[in-house]
Every structure is written in structure tokens, then in C-alpha cells.
PDB file of C-alpha atoms in Angstrom:
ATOM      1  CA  UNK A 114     -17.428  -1.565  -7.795  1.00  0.00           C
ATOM      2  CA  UNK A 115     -14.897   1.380  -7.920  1.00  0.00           C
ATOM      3  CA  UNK A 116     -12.596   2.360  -4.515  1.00  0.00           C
ATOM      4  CA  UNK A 117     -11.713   5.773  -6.531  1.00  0.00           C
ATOM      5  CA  UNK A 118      -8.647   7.527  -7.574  1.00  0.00           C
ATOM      6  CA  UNK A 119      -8.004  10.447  -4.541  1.00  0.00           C
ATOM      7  CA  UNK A 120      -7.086  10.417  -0.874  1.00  0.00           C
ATOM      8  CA  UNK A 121     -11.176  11.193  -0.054  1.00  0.00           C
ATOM      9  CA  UNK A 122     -12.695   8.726  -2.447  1.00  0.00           C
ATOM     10  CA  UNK A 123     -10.591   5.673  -0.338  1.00  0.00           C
ATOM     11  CA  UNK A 124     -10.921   6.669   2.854  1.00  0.00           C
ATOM     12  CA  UNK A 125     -14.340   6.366   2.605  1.00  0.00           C
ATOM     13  CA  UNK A 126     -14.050   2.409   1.518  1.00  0.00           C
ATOM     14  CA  UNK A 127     -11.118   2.492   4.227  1.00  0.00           C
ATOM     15  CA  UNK A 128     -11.091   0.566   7.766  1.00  0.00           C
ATOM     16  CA  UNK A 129     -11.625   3.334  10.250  1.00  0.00           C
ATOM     17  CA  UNK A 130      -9.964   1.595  13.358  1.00  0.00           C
ATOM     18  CA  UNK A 131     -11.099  -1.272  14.841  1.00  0.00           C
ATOM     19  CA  UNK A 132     -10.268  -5.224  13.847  1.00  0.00           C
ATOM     20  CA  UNK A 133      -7.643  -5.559  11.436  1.00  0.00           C
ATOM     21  CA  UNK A 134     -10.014  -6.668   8.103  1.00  0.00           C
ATOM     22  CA  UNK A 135      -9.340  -7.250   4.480  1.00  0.00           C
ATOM     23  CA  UNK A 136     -11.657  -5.004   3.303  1.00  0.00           C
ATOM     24  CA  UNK A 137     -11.639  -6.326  -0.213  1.00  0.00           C
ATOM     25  CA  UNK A 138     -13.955  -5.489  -2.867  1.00  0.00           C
ATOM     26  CA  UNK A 139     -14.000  -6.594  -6.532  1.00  0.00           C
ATOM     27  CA  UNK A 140     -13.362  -4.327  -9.090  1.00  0.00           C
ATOM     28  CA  UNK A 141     -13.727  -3.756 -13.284  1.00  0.00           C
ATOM     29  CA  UNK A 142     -11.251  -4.181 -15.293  1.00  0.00           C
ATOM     30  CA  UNK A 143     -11.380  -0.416 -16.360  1.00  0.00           C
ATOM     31  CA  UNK A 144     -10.880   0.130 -12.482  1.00  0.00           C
ATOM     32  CA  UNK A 145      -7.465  -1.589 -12.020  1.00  0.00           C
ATOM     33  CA  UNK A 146      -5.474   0.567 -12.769  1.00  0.00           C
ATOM     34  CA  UNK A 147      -5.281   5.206 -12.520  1.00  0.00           C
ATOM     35  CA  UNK A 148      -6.340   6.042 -15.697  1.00  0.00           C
ATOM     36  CA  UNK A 149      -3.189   8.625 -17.600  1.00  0.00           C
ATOM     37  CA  UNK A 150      -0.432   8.169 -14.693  1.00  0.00           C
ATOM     38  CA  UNK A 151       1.922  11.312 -14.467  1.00  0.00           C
ATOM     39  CA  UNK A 152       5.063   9.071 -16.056  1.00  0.00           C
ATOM     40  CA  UNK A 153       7.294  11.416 -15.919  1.00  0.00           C
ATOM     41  CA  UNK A 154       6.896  11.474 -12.647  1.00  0.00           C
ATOM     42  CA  UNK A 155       7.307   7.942 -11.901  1.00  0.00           C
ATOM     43  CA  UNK A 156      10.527   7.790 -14.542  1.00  0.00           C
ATOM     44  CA  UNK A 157      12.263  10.748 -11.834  1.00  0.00           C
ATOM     45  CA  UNK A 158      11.055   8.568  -8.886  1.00  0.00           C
ATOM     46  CA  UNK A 159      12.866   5.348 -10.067  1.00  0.00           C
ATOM     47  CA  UNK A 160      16.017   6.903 -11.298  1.00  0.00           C
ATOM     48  CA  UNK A 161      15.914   9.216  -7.903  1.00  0.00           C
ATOM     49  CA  UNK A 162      15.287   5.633  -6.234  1.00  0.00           C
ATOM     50  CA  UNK A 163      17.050   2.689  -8.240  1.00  0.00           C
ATOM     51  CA  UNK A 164      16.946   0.497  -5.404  1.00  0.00           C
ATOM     52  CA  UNK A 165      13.071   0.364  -4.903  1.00  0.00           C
ATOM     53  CA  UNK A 166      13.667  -2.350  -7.833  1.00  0.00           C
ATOM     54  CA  UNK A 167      14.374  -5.758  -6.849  1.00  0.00           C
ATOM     55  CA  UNK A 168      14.184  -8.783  -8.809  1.00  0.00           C
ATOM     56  CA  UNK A 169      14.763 -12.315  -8.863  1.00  0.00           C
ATOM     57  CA  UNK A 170      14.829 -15.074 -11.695  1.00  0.00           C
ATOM     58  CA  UNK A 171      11.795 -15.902 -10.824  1.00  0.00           C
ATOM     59  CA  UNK A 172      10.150 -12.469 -11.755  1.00  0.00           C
ATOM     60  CA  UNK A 173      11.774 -12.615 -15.561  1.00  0.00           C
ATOM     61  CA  UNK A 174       8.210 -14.636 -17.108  1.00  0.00           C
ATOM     62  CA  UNK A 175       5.667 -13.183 -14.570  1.00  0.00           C
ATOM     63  CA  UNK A 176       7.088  -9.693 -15.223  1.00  0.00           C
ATOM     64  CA  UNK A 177       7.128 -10.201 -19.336  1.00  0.00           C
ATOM     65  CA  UNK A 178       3.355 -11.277 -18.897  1.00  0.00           C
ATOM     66  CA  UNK A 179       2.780  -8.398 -16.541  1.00  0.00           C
ATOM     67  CA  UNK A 180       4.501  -6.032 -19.418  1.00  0.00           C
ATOM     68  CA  UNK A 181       2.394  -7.599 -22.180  1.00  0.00           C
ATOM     69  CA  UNK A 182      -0.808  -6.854 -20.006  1.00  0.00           C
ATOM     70  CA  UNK A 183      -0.142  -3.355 -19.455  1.00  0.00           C
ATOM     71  CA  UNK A 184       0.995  -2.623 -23.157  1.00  0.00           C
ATOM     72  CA  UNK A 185       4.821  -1.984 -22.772  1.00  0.00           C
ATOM     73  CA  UNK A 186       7.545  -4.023 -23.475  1.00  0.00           C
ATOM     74  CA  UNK A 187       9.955  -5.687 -20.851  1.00  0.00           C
ATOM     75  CA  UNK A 188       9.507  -6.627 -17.717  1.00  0.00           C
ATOM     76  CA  UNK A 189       8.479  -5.975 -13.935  1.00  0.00           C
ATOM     77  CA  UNK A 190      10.339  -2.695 -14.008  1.00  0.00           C
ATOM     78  CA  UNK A 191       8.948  -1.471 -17.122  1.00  0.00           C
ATOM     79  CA  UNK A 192       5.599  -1.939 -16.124  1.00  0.00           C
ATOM     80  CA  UNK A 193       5.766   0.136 -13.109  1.00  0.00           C
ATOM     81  CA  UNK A 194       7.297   2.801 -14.827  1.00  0.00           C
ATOM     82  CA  UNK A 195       4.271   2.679 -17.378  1.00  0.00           C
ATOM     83  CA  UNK A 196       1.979   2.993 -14.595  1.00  0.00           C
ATOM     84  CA  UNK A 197       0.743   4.842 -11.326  1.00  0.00           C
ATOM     85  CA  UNK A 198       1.265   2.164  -9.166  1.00  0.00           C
ATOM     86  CA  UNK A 199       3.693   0.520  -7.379  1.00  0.00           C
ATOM     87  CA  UNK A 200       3.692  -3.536  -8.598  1.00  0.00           C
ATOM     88  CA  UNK A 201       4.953  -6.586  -6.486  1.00  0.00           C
ATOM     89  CA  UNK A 202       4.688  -9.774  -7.808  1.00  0.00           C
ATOM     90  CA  UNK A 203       4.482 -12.682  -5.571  1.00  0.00           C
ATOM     91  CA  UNK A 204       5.025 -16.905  -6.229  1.00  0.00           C
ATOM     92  CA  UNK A 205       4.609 -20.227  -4.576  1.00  0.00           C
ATOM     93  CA  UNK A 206       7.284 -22.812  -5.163  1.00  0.00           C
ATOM     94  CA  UNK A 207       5.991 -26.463  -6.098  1.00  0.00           C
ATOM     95  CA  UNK A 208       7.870 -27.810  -2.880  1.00  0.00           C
ATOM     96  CA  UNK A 209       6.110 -24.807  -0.888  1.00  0.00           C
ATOM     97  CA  UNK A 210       3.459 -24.240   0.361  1.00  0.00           C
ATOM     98  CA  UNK A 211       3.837 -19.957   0.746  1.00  0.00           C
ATOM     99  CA  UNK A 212       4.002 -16.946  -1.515  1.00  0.00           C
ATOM    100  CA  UNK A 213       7.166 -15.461  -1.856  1.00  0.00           C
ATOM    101  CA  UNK A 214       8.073 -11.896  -2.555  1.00  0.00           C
ATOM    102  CA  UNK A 215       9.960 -12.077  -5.784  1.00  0.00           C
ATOM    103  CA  UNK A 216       9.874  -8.842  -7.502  1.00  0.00           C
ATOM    104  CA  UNK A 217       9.302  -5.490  -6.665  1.00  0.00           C
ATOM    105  CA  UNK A 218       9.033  -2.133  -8.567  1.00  0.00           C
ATOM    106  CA  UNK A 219       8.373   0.321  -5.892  1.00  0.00           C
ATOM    107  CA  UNK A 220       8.912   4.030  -6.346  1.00  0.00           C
ATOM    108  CA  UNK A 221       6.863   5.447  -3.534  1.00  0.00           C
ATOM    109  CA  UNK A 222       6.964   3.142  -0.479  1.00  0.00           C
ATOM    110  CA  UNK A 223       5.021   4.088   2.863  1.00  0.00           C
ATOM    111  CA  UNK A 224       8.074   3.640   5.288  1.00  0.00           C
ATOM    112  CA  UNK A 225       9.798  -0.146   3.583  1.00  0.00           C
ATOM    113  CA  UNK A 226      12.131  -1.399   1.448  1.00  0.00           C
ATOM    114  CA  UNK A 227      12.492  -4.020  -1.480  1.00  0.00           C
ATOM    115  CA  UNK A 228      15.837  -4.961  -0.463  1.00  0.00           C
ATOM    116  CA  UNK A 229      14.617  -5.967   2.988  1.00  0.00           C
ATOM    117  CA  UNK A 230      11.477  -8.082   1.795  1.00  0.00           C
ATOM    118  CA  UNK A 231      12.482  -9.429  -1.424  1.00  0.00           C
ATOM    119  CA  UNK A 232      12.551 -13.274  -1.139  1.00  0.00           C
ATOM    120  CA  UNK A 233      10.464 -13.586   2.303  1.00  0.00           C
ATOM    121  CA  UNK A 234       7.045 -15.397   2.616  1.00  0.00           C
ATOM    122  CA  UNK A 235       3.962 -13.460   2.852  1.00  0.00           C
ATOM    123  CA  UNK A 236       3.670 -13.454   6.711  1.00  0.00           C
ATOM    124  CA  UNK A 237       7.382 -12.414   7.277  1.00  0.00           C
ATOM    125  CA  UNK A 238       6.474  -9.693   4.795  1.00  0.00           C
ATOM    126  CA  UNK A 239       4.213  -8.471   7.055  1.00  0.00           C
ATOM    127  CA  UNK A 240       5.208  -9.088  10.186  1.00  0.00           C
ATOM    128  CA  UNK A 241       5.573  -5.184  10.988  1.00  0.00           C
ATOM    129  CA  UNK A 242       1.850  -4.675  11.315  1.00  0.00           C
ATOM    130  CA  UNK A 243       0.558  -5.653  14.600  1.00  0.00           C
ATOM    131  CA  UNK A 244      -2.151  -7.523  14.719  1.00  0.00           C
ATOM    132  CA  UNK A 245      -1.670  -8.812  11.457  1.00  0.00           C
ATOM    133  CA  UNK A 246      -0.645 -12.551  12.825  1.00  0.00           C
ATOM    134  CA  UNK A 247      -3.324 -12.993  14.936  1.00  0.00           C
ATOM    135  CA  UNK A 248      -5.995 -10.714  12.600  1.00  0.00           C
ATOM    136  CA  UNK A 249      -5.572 -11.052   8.928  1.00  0.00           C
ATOM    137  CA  UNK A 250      -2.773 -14.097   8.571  1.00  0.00           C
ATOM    138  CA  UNK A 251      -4.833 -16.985   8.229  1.00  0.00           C
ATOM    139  CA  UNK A 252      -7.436 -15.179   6.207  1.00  0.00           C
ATOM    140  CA  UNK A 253      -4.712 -13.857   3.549  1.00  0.00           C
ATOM    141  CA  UNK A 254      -3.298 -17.296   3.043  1.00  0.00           C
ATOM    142  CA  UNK A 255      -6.706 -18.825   2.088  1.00  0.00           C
ATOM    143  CA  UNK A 256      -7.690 -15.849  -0.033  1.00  0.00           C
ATOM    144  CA  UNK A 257      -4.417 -15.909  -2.002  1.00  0.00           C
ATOM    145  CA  UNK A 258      -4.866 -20.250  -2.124  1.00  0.00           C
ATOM    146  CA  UNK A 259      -7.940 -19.861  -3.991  1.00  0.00           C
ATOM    147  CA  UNK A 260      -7.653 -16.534  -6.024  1.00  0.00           C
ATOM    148  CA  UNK A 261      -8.008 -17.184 -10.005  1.00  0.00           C
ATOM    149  CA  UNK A 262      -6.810 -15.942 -12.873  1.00  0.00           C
ATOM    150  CA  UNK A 263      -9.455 -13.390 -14.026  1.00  0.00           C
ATOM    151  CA  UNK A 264     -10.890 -11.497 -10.897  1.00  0.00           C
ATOM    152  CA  UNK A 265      -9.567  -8.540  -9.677  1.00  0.00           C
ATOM    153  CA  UNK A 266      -9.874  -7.677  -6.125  1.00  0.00           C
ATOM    154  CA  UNK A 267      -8.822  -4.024  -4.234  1.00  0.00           C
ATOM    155  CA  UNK A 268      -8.751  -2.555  -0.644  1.00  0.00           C
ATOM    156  CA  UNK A 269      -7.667   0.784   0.746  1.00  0.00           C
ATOM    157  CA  UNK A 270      -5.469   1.994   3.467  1.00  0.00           C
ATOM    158  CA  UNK A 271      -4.507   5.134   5.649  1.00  0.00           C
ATOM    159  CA  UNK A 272      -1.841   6.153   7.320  1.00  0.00           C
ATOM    160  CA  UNK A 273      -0.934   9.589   8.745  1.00  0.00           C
ATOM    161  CA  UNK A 274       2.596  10.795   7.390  1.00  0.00           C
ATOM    162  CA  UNK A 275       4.326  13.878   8.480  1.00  0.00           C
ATOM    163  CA  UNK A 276       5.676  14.450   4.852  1.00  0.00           C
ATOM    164  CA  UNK A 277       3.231  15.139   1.631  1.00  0.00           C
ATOM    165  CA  UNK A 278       6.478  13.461  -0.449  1.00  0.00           C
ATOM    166  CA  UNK A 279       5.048  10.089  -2.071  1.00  0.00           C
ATOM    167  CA  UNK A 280       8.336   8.373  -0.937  1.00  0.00           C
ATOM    168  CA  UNK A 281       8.109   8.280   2.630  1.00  0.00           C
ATOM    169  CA  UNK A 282      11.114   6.366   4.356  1.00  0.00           C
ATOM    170  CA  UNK A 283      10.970   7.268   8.277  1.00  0.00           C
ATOM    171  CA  UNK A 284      14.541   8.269   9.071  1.00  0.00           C
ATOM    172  CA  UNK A 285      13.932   9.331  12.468  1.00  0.00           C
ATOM    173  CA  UNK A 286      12.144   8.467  16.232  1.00  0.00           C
ATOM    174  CA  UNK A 287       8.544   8.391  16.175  1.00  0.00           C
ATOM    175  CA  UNK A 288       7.905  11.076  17.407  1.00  0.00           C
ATOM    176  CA  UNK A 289      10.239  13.375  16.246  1.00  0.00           C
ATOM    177  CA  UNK A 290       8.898  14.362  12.800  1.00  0.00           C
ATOM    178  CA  UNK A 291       5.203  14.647  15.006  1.00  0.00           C
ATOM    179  CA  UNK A 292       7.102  17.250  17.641  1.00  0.00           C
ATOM    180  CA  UNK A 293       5.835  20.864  16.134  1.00  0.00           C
ATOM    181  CA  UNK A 294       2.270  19.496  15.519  1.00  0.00           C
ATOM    182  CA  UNK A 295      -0.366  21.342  17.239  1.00  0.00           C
ATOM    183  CA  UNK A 296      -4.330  21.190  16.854  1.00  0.00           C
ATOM    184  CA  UNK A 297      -3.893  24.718  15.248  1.00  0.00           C
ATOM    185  CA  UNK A 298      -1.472  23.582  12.782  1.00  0.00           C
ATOM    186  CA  UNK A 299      -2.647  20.312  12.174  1.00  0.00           C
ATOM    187  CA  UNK A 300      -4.291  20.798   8.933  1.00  0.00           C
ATOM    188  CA  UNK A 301      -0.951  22.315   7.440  1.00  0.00           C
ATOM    189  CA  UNK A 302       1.298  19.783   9.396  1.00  0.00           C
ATOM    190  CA  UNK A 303      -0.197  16.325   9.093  1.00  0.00           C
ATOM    191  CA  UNK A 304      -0.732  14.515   5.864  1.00  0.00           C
ATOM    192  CA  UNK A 305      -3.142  11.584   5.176  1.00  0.00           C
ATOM    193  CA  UNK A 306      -1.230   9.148   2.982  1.00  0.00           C
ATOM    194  CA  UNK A 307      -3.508   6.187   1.271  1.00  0.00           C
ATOM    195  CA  UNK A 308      -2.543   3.236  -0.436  1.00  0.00           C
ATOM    196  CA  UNK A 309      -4.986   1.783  -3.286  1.00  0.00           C
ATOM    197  CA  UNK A 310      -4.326  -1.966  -3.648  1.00  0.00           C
ATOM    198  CA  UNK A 311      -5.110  -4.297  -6.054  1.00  0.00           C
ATOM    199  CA  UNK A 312      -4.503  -7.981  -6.021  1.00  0.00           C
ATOM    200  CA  UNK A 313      -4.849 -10.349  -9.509  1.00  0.00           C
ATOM    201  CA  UNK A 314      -3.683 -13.648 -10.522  1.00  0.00           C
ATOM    202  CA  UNK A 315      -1.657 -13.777 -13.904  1.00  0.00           C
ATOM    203  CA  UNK A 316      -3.206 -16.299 -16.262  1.00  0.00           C
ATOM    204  CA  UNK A 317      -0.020 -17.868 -17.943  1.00  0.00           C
ATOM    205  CA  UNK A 318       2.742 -17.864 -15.035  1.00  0.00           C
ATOM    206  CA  UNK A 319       0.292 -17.815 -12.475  1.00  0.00           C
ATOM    207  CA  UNK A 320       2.032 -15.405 -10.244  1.00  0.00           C
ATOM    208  CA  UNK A 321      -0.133 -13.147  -7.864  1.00  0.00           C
ATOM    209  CA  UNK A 322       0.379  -9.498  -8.428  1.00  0.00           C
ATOM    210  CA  UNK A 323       0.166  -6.779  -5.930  1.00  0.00           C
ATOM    211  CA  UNK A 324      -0.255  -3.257  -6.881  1.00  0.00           C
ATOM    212  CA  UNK A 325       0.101  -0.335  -4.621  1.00  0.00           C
ATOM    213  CA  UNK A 326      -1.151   2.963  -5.659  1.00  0.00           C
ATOM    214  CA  UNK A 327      -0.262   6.005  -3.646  1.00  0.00           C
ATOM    215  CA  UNK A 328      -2.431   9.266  -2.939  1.00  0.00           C
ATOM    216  CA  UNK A 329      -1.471  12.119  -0.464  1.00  0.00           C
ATOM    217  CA  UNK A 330      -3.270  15.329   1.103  1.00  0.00           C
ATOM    218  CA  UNK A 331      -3.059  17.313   3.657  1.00  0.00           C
ATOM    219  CA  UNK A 332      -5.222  17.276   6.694  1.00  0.00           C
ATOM    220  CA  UNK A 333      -6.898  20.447   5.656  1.00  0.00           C
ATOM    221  CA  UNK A 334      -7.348  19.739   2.295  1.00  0.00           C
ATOM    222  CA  UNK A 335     -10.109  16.809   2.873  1.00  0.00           C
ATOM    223  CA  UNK A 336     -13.550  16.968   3.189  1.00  0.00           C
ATOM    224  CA  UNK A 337     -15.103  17.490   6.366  1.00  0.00           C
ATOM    225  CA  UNK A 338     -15.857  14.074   6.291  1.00  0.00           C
ATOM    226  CA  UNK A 339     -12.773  12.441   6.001  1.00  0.00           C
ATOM    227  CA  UNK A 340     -11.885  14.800   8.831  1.00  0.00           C
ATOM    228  CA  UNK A 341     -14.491  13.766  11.371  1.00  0.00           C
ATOM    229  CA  UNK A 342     -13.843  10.210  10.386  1.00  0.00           C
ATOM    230  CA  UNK A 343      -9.685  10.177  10.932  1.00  0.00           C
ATOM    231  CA  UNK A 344     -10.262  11.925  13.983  1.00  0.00           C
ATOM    232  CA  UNK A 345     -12.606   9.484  15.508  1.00  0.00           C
ATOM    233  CA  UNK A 346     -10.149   6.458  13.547  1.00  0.00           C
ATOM    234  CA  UNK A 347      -6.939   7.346  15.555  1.00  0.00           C
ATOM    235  CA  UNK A 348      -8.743   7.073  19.049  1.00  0.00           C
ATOM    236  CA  UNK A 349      -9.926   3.001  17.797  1.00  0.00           C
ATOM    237  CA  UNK A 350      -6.835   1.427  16.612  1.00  0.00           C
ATOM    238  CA  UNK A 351      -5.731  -2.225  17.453  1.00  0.00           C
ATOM    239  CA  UNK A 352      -3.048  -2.266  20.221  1.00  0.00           C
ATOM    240  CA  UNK A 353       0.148  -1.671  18.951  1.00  0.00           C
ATOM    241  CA  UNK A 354      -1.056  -0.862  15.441  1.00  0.00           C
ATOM    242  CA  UNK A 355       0.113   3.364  15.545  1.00  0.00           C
ATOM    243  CA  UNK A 356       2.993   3.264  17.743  1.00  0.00           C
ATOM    244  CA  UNK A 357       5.316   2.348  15.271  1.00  0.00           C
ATOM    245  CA  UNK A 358       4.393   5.154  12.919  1.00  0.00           C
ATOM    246  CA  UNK A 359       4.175   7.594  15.817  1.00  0.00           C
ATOM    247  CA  UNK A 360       0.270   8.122  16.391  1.00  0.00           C
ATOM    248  CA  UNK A 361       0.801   8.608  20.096  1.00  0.00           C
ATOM    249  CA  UNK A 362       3.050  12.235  19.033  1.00  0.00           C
ATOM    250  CA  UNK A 363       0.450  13.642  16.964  1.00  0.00           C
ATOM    251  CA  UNK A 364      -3.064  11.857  17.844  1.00  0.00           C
ATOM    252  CA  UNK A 365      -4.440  14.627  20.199  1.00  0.00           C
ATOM    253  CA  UNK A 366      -3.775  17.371  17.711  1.00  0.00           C
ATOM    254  CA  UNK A 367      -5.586  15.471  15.080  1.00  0.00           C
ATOM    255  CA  UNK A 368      -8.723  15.047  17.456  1.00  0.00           C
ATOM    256  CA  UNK A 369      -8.865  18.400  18.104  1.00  0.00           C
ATOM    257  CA  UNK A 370      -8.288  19.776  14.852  1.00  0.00           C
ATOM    258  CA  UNK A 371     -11.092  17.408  13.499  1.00  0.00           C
ATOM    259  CA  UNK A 372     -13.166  18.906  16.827  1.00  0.00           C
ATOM    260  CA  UNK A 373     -13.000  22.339  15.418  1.00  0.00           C
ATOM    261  CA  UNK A 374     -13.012  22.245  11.555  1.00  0.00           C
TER     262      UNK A 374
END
């Protein structure tokens, strides 16, 4: 199965509000990764954005396998810069029994930082997302227990970002960056931000790596569709799960742009 390469294409295998899910689907080989990344592009993003890389000493033989895999030489950093996506790369201790974040290559994060996760377990990770505890915890530990070297497995996400730039860090009240958006503008104003993920174990360290691919539009840009189905999305969300990215500030104009396109 393929989730696709553009902001339509994975909001059409996305979650459209409702229960927090993991959505995941298993994918080719040929589908892992964007096929020709722009790399100049992600060679600006990094050296506009040194600190999105953070690594520990534990990422030096998961991130030369990682390298190898992906044809470049190096390590965890390299490999990022070689490709589209964003790559974390995740470990369990023997005297452990959770995944720990311990390297990250990000160049276009959706409102996080390395510095502040590297190191933590996979639940602290995402303790953010609300809903995820009581939702997805339990069900992400067991997949990530018994996930083996070979598979690859991918999901999708949407969020609604007031800025079409790939690095999105939220400097500023919810719903301040929402405060000129109108149903009229909405189109213009709004921008639906997607993250492609793909999760794979490594076959020689057997480190679990994380890649995060990122694809924005604008509102208007996207197919009818898409349109009708963000509209109806925002108005289902688990409790708690859009306040902290503003949806309350910009939710009606979204509805009622999707109303009248």
C-alpha cells in the first residue's frame, strides 16, 4: 500500500477527528521514502537550524547503519540531509524496558524541539497530545515490542498551521497567529500541514527509526475533498486535542469556508 507523496494524497489515509488511532498501514520498500528530495533545500534548513540535530552515543552505530541504508556515508545527520524526511531514531536499554529518544535530525518540526525530547521515553515524548495516554499509549508500546526488522509501517497526520514555512515553531498565544482569519480569507490564510510517518526496525543495531516527512498547502489549494473533509474534522476532535494549536481561533472560519467552496 502507498499513503502518497502531497498534502491531498494523506489526508485522505488521515484520521478525520474522532478516537485518537494509529492508523498504520504497511508499505513497499519503494514507498519509504519521497522519491528525488529537494536537498538543497534540506542542506539550507539544517545549517538555518543546527540545533534540530541532537545526538547521543547511542545514535553513533544505529545512525552508520541508517547511512549505509540510505546510500550516504556518516551518520544520523547525514542521512537526513540525503533525504526528504525528518529521521528519529529510538532504543531500549537492556535494563529498560522503554524506547528512548536518542537521535534526532529534524529540519522541519511541526511546533517541537530535539533539545527538549532527546533522551525521554516514548510516552514523555508524547505527552503533549491529549488523549494520547489514555488513547494510543498502551497500543504504541506493544506495536514497537513486537515490530521486526524487515516491515515497514506508515501513518499520516494533519494539523492546521497559520504559516506555509515547513519549520513551524509557535512563538506566540494560540490564538494570535489565528486573529485576521476570516471564512473569506480562509483559503489564503490557513495552511494544512501533514506529516508522513514511517516506522522500521534496523536489522543490525536494532534501533527503531522514525521518519517524519513534511507536506504543506494552503486551504485553497486542496481539492474539494480535502476541504469538505477538514471542515467536518475540526468540529470532531478529542477533548483537548486543538486547543493547544489554537483550533478554537480559527475553527469557524474553516467551517464556513469549507461551507461555501
Amino acid at each position: 500500500m502507498t499513503l502518497g507523496f502531497s498534502v491531498d494524497a494523506l489526508l485522505a489515509k488521515a484520521r478525520m477527528g474522532g478516537k485518537l488511532k494509529m492508523g498504520l498501514v504497511r508499505l513497499h520498500e519503494g514507498d519509504w521514502l519521497q522519491p528525488e528530495p529537494d536537498l538543497s533545500a534540506r542542506a539550507a534548513a539544517f545549517a538555518d537550524w543546527p540545533v534540530g540535530v541532537q545526538l547521543t552515543r547511542d545514535a553513533d552505530a544505529p545512525g552508520r547503519e541508517l547511512a549505509a541504508m540510505v546510500g550516504v556515508r556518516g551518520g544520523l545527520a547525514e542521512a537526513a540531509a540525503a533525504s526528504h524526511e525528518d529521521m528519529c531514531l529510538l532504543t531500549r536499554q537492556p535494563d529498560e524496558d522503554v524506547y528512548r529518544l536518542i537521535g534526532a535530525a529534524v529540519a522541519w518540526p511541526s511546533d517541537w524541539k530535539p533539545k527538549d525530547k532527546i533522551g525521554l521515553p516514548l510516552r514523555a515524548l508524547h505527552s503533549p497530545i491529549a488523549g494520547y495516554e489514555e488513547h494510543l499509549a498502551s497500543g504504541v508500546d506493544r506495536f514497537m515490542d513486537t515490530l521486526k526488522p524487515g516491515p515497514i509501517y506508515g501513518r499520516c497526520n494533519w494539523f492546521i498551521a497559520p504559516t506555509g514555512e515547513r519549520r513551524w515553531l509557535a512563538s506566540e498565544l494560540p490564538d494570535q497567529p489565528f486573529a485576521h482569519v476570516t471564512s473569506d480569507n480562509a483559503g489564503e490564510t490557513l495552511f494544512v500541514r501533514s506529516e508522513r510517518q514511517t516506522l522500521r526496525r534496523l536489522p543490525d543495531t536494532d534501533a527503531i527509526l522514525f521518519t517524519i516527512g513534511i507536506y504543506v498547502e494552503p486551504l485553497g489549494a486542496l481539492s474539494p475533498l480535502s476541504i469538505a473533509s477538514l471542515g467536518e474534522a475540526v468540529q470532531s476532535l478529542v477533548t483537548g486535542e486543538g486547543e493547544r494549536r489554537g483550533t478554537p481561533h480559527y475553527a469557524a472560519a474553516l467551517t464556513g469556508f469549507a461551507r461555501s467552496f
